[in-house]
CSV table of C-alpha atoms and ligand atoms in Angstrom, one decimal:
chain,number,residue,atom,x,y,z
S,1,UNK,CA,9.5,12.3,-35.2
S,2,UNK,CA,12.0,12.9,-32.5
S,3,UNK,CA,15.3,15.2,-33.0
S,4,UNK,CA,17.2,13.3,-30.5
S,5,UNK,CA,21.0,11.5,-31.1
S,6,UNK,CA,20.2,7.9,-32.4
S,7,UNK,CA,22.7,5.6,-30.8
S,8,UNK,CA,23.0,2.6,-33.6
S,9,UNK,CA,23.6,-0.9,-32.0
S,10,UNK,CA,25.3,-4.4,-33.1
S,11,UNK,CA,23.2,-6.5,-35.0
S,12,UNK,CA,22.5,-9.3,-32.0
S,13,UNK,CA,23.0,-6.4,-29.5
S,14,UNK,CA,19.0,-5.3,-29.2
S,15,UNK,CA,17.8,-8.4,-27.2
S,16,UNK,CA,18.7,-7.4,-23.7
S,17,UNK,CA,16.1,-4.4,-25.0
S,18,UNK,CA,14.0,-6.3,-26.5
S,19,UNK,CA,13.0,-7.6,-23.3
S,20,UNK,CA,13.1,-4.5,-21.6
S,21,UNK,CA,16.4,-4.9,-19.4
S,22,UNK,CA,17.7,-1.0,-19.0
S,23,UNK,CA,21.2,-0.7,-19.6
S,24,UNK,CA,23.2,-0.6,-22.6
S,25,UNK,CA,26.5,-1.5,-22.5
S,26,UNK,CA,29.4,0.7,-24.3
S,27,UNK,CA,30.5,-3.1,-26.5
S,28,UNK,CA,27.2,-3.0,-27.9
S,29,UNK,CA,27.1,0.1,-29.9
S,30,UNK,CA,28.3,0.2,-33.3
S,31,UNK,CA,27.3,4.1,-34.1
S,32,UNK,CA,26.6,7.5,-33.1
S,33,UNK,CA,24.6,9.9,-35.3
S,34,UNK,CA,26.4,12.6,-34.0
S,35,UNK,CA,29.1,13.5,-31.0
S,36,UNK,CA,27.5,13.1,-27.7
S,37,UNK,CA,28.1,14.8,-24.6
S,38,UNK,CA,27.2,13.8,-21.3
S,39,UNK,CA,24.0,13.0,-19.9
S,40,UNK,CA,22.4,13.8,-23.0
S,41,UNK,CA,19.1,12.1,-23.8
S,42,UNK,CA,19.5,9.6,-26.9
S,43,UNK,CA,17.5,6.9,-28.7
S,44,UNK,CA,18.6,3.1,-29.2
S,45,UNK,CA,18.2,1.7,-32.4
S,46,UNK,CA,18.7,-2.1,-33.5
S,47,UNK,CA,21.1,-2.2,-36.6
S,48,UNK,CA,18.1,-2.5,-38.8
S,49,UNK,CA,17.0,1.1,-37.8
S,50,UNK,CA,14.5,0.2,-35.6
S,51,UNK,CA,13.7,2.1,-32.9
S,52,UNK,CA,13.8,0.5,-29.2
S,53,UNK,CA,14.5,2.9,-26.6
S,54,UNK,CA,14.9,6.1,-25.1
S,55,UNK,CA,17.8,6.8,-21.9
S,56,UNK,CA,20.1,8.9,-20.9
S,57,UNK,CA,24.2,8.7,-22.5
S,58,UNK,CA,26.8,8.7,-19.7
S,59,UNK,CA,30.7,9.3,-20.7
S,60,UNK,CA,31.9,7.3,-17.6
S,61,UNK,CA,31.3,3.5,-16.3
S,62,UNK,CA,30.8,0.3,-18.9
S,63,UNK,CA,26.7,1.3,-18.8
S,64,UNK,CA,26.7,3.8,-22.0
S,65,UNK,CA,22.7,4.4,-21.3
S,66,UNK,CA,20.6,4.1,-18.9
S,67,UNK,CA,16.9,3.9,-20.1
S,68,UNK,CA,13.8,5.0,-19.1
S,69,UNK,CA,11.1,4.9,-22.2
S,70,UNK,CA,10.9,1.9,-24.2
S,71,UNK,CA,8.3,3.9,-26.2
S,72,UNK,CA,9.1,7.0,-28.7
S,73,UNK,CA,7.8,10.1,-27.9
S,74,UNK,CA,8.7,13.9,-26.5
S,75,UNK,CA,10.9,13.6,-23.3
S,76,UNK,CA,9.5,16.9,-21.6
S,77,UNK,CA,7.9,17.7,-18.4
S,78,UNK,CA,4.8,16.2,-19.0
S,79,UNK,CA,6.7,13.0,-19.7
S,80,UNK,CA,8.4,13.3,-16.2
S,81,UNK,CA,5.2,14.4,-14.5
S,82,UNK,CA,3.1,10.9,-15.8
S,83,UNK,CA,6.3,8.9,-14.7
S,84,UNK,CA,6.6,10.5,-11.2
S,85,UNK,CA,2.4,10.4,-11.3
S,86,UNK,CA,2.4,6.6,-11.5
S,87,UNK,CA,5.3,6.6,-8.9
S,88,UNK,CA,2.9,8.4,-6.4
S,89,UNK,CA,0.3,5.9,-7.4
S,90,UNK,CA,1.9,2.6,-6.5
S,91,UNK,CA,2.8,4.3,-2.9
S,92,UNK,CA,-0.9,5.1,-2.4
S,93,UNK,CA,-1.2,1.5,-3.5
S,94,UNK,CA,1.1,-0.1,-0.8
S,95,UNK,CA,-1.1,2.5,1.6
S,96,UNK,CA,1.8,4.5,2.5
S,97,UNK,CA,1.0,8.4,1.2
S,98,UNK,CA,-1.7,9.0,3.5
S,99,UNK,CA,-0.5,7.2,6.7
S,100,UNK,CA,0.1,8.9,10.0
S,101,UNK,CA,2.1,5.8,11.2
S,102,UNK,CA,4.2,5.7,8.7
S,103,UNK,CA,5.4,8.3,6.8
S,104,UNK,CA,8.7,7.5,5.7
S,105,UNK,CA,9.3,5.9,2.3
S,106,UNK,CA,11.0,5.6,-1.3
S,107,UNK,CA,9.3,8.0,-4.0
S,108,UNK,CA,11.5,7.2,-6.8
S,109,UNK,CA,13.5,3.7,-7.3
S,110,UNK,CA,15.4,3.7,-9.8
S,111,UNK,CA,15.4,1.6,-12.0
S,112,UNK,CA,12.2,0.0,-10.3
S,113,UNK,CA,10.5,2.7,-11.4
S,114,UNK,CA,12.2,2.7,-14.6
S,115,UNK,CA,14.3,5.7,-13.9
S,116,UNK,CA,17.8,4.8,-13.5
S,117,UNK,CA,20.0,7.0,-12.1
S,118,UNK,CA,17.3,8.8,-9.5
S,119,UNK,CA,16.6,7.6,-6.4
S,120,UNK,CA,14.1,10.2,-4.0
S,121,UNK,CA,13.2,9.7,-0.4
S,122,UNK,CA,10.2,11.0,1.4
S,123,UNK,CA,10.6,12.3,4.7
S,124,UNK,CA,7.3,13.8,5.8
S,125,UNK,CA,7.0,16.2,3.1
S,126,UNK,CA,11.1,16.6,2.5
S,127,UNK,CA,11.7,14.7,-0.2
S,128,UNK,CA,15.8,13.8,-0.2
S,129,UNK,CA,17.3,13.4,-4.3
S,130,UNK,CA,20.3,11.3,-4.9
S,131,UNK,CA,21.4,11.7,-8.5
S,132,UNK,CA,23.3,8.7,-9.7
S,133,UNK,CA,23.9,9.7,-13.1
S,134,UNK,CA,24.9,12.8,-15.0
S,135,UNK,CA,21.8,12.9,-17.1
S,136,UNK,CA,19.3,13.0,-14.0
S,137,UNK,CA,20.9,15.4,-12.3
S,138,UNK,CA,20.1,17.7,-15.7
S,139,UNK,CA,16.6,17.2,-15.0
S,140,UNK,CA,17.1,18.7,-11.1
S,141,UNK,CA,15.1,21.8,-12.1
S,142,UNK,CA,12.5,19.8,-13.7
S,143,UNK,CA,11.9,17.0,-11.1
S,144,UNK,CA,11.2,20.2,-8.6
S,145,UNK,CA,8.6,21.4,-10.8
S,146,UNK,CA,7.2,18.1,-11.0
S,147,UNK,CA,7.3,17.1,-7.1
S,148,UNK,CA,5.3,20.6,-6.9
S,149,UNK,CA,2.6,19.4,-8.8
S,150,UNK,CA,2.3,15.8,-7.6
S,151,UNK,CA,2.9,16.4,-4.0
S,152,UNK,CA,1.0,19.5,-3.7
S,153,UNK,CA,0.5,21.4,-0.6
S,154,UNK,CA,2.3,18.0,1.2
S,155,UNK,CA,5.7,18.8,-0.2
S,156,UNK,CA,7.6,21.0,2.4
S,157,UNK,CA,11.5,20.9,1.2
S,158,UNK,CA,13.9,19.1,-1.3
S,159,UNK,CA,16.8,18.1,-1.1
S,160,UNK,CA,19.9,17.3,-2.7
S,161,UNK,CA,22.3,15.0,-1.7
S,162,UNK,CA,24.7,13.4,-4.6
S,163,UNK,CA,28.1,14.2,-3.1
S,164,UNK,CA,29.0,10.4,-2.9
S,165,UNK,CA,26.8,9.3,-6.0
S,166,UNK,CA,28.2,12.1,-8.9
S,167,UNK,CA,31.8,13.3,-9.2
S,168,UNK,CA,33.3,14.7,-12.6
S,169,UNK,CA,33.1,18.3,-12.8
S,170,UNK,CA,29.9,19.2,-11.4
S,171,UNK,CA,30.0,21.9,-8.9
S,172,UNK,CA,30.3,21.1,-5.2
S,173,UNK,CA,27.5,23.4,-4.1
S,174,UNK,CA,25.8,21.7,-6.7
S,175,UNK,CA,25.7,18.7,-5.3
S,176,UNK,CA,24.5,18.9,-2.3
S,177,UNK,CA,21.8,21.5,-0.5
S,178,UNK,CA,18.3,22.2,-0.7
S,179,UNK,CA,16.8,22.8,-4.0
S,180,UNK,CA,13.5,23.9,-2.9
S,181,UNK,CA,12.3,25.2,0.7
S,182,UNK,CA,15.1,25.3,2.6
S,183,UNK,CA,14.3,23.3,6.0
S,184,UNK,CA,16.0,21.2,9.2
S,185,UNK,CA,18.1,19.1,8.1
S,186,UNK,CA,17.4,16.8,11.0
S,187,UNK,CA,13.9,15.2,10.1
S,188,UNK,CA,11.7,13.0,12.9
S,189,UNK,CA,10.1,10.5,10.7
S,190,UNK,CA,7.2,7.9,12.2
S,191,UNK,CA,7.6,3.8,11.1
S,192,UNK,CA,5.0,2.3,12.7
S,193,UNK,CA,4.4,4.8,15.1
S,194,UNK,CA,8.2,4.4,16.3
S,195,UNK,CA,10.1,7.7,15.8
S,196,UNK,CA,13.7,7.9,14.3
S,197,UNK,CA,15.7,11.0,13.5
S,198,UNK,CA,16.7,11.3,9.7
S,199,UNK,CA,20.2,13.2,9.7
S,200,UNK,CA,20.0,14.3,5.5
S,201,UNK,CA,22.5,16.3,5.1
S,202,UNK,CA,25.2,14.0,7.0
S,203,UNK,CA,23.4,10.6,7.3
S,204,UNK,CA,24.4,7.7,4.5
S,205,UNK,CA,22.6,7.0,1.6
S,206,UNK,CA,19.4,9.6,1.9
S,207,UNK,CA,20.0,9.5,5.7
S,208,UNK,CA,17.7,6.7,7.1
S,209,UNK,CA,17.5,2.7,5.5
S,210,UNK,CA,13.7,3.1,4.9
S,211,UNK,CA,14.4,-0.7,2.8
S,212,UNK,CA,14.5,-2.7,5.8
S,213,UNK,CA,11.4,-1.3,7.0
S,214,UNK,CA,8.8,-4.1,7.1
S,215,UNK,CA,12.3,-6.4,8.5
S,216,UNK,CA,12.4,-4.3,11.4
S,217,UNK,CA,8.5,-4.9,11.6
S,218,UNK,CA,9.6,-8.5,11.7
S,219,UNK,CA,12.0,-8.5,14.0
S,220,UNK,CA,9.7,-7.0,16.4
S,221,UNK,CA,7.5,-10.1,17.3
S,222,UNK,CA,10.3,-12.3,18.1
S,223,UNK,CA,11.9,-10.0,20.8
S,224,UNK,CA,9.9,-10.0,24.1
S,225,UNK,CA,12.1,-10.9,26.4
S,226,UNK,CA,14.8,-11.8,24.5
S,227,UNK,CA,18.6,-10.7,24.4
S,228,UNK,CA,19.4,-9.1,21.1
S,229,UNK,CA,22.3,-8.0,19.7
S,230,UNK,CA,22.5,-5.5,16.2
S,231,UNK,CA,25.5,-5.5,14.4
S,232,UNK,CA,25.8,-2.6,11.8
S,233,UNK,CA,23.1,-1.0,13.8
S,234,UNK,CA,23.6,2.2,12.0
S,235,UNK,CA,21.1,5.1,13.5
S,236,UNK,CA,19.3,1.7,15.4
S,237,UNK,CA,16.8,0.8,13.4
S,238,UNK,CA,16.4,-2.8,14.3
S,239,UNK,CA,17.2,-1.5,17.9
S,240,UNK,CA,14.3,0.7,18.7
S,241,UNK,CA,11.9,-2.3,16.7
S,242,UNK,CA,13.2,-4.7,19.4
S,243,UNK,CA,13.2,-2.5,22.2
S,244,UNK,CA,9.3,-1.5,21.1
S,245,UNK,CA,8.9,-6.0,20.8
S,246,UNK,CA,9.5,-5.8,24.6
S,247,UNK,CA,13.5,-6.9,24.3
S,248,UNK,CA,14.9,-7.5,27.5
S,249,UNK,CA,18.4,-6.3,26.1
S,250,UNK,CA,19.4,-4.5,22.9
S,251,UNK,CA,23.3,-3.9,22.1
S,252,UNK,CA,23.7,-1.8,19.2
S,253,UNK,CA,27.2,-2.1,17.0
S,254,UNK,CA,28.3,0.1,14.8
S,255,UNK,CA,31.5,1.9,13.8
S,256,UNK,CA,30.4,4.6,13.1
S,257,UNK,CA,30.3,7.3,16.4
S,258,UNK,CA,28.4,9.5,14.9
S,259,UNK,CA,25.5,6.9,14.1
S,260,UNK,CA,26.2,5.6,17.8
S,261,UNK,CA,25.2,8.6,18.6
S,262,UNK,CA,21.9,8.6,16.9
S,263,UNK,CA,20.8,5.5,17.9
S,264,UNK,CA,20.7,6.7,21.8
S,265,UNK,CA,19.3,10.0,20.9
S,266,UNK,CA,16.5,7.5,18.5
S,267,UNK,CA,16.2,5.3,21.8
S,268,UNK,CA,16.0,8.4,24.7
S,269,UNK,CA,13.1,9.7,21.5
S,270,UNK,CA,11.1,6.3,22.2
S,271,UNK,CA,12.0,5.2,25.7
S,272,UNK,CA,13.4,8.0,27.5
S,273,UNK,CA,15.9,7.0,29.7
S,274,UNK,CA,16.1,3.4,28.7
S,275,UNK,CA,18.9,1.0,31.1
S,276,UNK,CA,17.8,-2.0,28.5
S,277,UNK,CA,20.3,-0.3,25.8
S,278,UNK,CA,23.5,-0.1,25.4
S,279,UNK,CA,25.4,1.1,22.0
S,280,UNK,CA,29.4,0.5,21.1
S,281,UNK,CA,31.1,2.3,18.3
S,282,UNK,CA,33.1,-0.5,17.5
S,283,UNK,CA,34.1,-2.6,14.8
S,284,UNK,CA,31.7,-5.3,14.0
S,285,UNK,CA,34.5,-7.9,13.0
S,286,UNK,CA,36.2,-7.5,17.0
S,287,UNK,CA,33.1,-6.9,18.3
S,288,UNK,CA,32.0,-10.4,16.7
S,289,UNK,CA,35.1,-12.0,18.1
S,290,UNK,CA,34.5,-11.5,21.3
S,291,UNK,CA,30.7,-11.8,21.5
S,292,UNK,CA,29.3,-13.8,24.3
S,293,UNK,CA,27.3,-16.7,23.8
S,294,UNK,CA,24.0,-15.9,25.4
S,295,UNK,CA,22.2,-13.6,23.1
S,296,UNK,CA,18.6,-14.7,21.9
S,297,UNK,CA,18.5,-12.6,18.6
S,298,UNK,CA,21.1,-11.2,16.4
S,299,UNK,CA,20.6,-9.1,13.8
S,300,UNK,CA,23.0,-8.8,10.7
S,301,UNK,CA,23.0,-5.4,8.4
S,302,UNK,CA,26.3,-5.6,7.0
S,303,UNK,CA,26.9,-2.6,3.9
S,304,UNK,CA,27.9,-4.3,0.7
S,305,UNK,CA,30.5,-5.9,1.2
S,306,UNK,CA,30.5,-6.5,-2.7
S,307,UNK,CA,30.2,-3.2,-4.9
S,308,UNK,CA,31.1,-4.5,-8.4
S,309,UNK,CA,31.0,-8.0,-9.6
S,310,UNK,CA,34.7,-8.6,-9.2
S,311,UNK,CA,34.6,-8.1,-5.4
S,312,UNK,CA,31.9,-10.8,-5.0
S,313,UNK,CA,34.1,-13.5,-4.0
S,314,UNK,CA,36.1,-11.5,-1.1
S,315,UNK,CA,32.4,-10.3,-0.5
S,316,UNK,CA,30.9,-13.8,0.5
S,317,UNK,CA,33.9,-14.4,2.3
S,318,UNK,CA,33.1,-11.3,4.7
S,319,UNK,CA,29.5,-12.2,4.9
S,320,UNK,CA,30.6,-16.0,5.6
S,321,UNK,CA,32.9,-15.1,8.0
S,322,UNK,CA,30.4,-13.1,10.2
S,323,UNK,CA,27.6,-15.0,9.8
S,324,UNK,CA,29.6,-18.3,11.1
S,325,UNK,CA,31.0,-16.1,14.2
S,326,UNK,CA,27.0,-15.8,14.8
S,327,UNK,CA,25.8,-19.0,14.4
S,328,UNK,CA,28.3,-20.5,16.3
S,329,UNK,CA,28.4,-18.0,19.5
S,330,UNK,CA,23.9,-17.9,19.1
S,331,UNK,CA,22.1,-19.2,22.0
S,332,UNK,CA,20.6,-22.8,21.5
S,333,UNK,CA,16.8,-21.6,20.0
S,334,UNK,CA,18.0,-18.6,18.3
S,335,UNK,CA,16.7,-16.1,15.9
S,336,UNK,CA,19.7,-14.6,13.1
S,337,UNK,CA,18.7,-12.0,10.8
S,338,UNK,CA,21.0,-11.8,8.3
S,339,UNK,CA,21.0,-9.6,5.5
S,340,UNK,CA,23.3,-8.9,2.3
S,341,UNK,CA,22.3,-5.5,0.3
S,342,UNK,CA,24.9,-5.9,-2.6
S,343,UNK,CA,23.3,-5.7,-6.2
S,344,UNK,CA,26.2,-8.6,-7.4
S,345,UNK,CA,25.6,-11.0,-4.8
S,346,UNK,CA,22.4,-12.6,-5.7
S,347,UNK,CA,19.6,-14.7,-3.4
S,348,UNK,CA,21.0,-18.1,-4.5
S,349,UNK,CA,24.6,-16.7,-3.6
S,350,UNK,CA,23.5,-15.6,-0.5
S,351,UNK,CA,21.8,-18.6,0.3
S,352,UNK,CA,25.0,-21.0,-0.6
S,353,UNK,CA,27.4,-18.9,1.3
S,354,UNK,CA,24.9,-19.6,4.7
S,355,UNK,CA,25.1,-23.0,4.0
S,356,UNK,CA,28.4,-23.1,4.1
S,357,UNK,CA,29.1,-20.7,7.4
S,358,UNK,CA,26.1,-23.1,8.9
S,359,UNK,CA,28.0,-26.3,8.1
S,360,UNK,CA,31.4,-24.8,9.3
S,361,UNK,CA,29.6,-24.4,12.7
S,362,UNK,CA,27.9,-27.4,12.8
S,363,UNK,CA,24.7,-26.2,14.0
S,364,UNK,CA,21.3,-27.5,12.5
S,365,UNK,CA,19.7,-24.5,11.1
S,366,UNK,CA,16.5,-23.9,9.8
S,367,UNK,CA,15.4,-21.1,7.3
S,368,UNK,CA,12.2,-19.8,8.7
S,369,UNK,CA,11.7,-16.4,6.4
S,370,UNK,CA,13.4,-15.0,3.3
S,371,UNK,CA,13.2,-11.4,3.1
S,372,UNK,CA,14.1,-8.5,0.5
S,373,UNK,CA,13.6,-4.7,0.3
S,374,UNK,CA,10.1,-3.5,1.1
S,375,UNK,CA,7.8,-2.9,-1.5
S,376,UNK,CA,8.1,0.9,-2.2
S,377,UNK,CA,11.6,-0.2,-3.4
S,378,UNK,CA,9.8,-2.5,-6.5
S,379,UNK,CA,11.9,-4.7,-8.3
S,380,UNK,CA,11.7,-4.3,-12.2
S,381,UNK,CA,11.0,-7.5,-13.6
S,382,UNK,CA,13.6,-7.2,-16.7
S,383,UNK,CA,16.2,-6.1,-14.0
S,384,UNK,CA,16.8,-8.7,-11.7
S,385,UNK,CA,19.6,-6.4,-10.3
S,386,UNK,CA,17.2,-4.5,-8.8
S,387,UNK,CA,16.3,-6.9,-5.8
S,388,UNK,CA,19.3,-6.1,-4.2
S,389,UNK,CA,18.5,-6.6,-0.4
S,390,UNK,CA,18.5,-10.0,0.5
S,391,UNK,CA,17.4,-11.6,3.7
S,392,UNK,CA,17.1,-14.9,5.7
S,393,UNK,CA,15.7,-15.5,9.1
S,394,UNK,CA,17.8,-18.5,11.0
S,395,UNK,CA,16.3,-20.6,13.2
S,396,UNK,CA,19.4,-21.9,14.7
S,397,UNK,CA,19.8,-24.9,17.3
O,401,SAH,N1,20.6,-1.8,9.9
O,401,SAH,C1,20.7,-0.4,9.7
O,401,SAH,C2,21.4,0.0,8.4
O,401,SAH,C3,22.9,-0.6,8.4
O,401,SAH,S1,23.9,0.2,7.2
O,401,SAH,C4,19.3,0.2,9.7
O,401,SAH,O1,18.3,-0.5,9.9
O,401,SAH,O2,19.2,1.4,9.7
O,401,SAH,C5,25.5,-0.4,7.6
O,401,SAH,C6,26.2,0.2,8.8
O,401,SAH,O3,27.4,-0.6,8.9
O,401,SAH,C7,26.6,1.6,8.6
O,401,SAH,O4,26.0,2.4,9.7
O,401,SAH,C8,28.1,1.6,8.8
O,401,SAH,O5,28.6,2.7,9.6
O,401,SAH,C9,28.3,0.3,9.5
O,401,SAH,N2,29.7,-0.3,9.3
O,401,SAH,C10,30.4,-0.4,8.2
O,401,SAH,N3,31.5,-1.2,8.4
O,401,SAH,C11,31.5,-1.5,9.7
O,401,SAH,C12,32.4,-2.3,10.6
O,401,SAH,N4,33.5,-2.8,10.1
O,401,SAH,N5,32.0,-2.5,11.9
O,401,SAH,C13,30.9,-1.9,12.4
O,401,SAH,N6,30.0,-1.2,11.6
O,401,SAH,C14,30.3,-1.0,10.3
């Protein structure tokens, strides 16, 4: 038997466990075997006694623990190293660990890979860590023992970068820096054989949005010769996909300079001097405003506009209001790829608040793909949070 703190639930309060969902919520606990602190490692037990699960406790936020065993047993390295193991696994599954044209991609997911609170990156061998909860970010030594062993001699730095995920009274250097190997911090990673520069020590998130990966794939075919125009263009993914599709024009938005800047050094990486690009550090919303009517293909990568569930409604009124701008400025035959990536807004949401921008612009539209996060960002089952990127393709005439 286990020595861990037994967290003691309401009777009625074990179902969401029962079938597997990972959080439990601070109203659902009845009892505490003994005074927790944070990011300790507990088990959940039904108020029968019954064990159910194994997480980690977190002082802050309504999720009280975050779980990543549903079965009871010793929580030490050997535990991590099978999790992390069968991690590596489904990657070598989706044919991504041994690929030269690709070698950018999610290690760790979360939650779908039943390890709330850790998301990793792999950049070619540096492997980026954002800690979202305390009881993770415990584990940092052992997770770089672990990423030793499964990566091997492919594992060339890690990374830390948790300034914007963990707060309280963790140490700044603590938060941010390389844990093992210190390397560049600017990273040329390969997506189908197109090259991007991954920025991970000041980029957002892990520094590159390796989820829209196959969408950029997708967006590809559509663009020979067309007009396209990225909004929220952030380093220019979708960009350098169109301008590789054979785009005729590509106008990248974002208000962020510094991305701006990235997204001509990502296209003078691909195309060298390149007179079919042109980037504006602007906001979207003006930029949208103003936007002329002849562009073929526009792409739509807005950052969640919802955060929490009780911004969802002045969310979908943000993703409503620039997805009618689009559809009623788009050239007569055109492509909209429009995306939402917040966790509260969910596919049928998404879907309803189209409708409604299409009908407002009184265009006929037509759906022709619905897209998500790729597949080395797997969405647990039990946690239908976890598909959090949503997508539609808009046929719009
Ligand atoms: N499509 C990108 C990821 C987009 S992330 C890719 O494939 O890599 C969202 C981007 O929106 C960020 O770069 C952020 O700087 C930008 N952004 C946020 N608010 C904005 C605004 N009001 N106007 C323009 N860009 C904005």
């Amino acid at each position: 038997m286990s020595n861990y703190p037994k967290i003691i639930l309401k009777p009625g309060k074990e179902r969401s466990l029962q079938r597997f969902h990972p959080w439990v919520f601070s109203g659902a606990i009845e009892a505490v075997t003994k005074e927790l602190s944070d990011g300790e490692i507990v088990e959940v037990y039904d108020s029968s006694k019954k064990y159910l699960a194994t997480g980690h406790y977190q002082e802050e936020g309504s999720i009280t623990v975050r779980i990543f065993s549903f079965t009871q047993c010793e929580i030490d390295e050997d535990f991590w190293l099978q999790k992390f193991q069968r991690a590596v696994n489904l990657r070598k599954t989706l044919g991504l660990y041994e690929n030269k044209s690709i070698n950018a991609f999610r290690l760790i997911h979360g939650e779908g890979d039943l390890m709330p609170g850790l998301i990793m990156d792999y950049y070619d061998g540096n492997v980026v860590i954002q800690f979202h909860s305390y009881g993770m970010f415990l584990l940092k030594d052992t997770f770089v023992n672990v990423l030793k062993n499964v990566l091997g001699d492919k594992l060339k730095s890690i990374y830390n970068k948790s300034e914007t995920t963990l707060s309280n009274a963790i140490e700044k250097e603590d938060l941010k820096g390389f844990l093992f190997q210190a390397n560049k911090t600017e990273i040329i990673v390969n997506e189908y054989d197109n090259q991007y520069i991954v920025d991970i020590e000041e980029g957002q998130k892990t520094g590159f949005f390796i989820d829209q990966r196959e969408n950029r794939k997708l967006l590809e075919k559509y663009c020979a010769g067309k007009k396209v125009l990225n909004v929220f263009a952030y380093t220019g993914g979708f960009s350098i996909a169109a301008l590789k599709g054979g785009a005729e024009l590509v106008h990248s938005v974002d208000s962020s300079q510094k991305a701006t800047n990235l997204t001509n050094k990502n296209v003078m990486l691909n195309f060298g001097e390149c007179d079919k690009h042109q980037a504006f550090a602007e906001d979207a919303f003006s930029f949208l405003d103003k936007m002329d009517n002849d562009y073929d293909v526009v792409v739509l990568d807005p950052p969640a506009f919802a955060k929490h569930l009780h911004l969802k409604e002045k969310g979908l009124k943000g993703y409503r209001s620039i997805n009618n701008k689009v559809i009623h400025n788009i050239k007569k035959g055109g492509l909209l790829f429009t995306f939402s990536c917040s966790q509260a807004i969910s596919s049928e949401d998404f879907r309803t608040m189209i409708f409604t921008a299409a009908a407002q612009a009184k265009r006929e539209v037509k759906i022709l793909h619905q897209l998500s996060q790729g597949a080395d960002h797997p969405i647990n089952i039990y946690h239908p949070e976890s598909e959090y990127l949503k997508g539609l393709v808009l046929f719009v005439e």
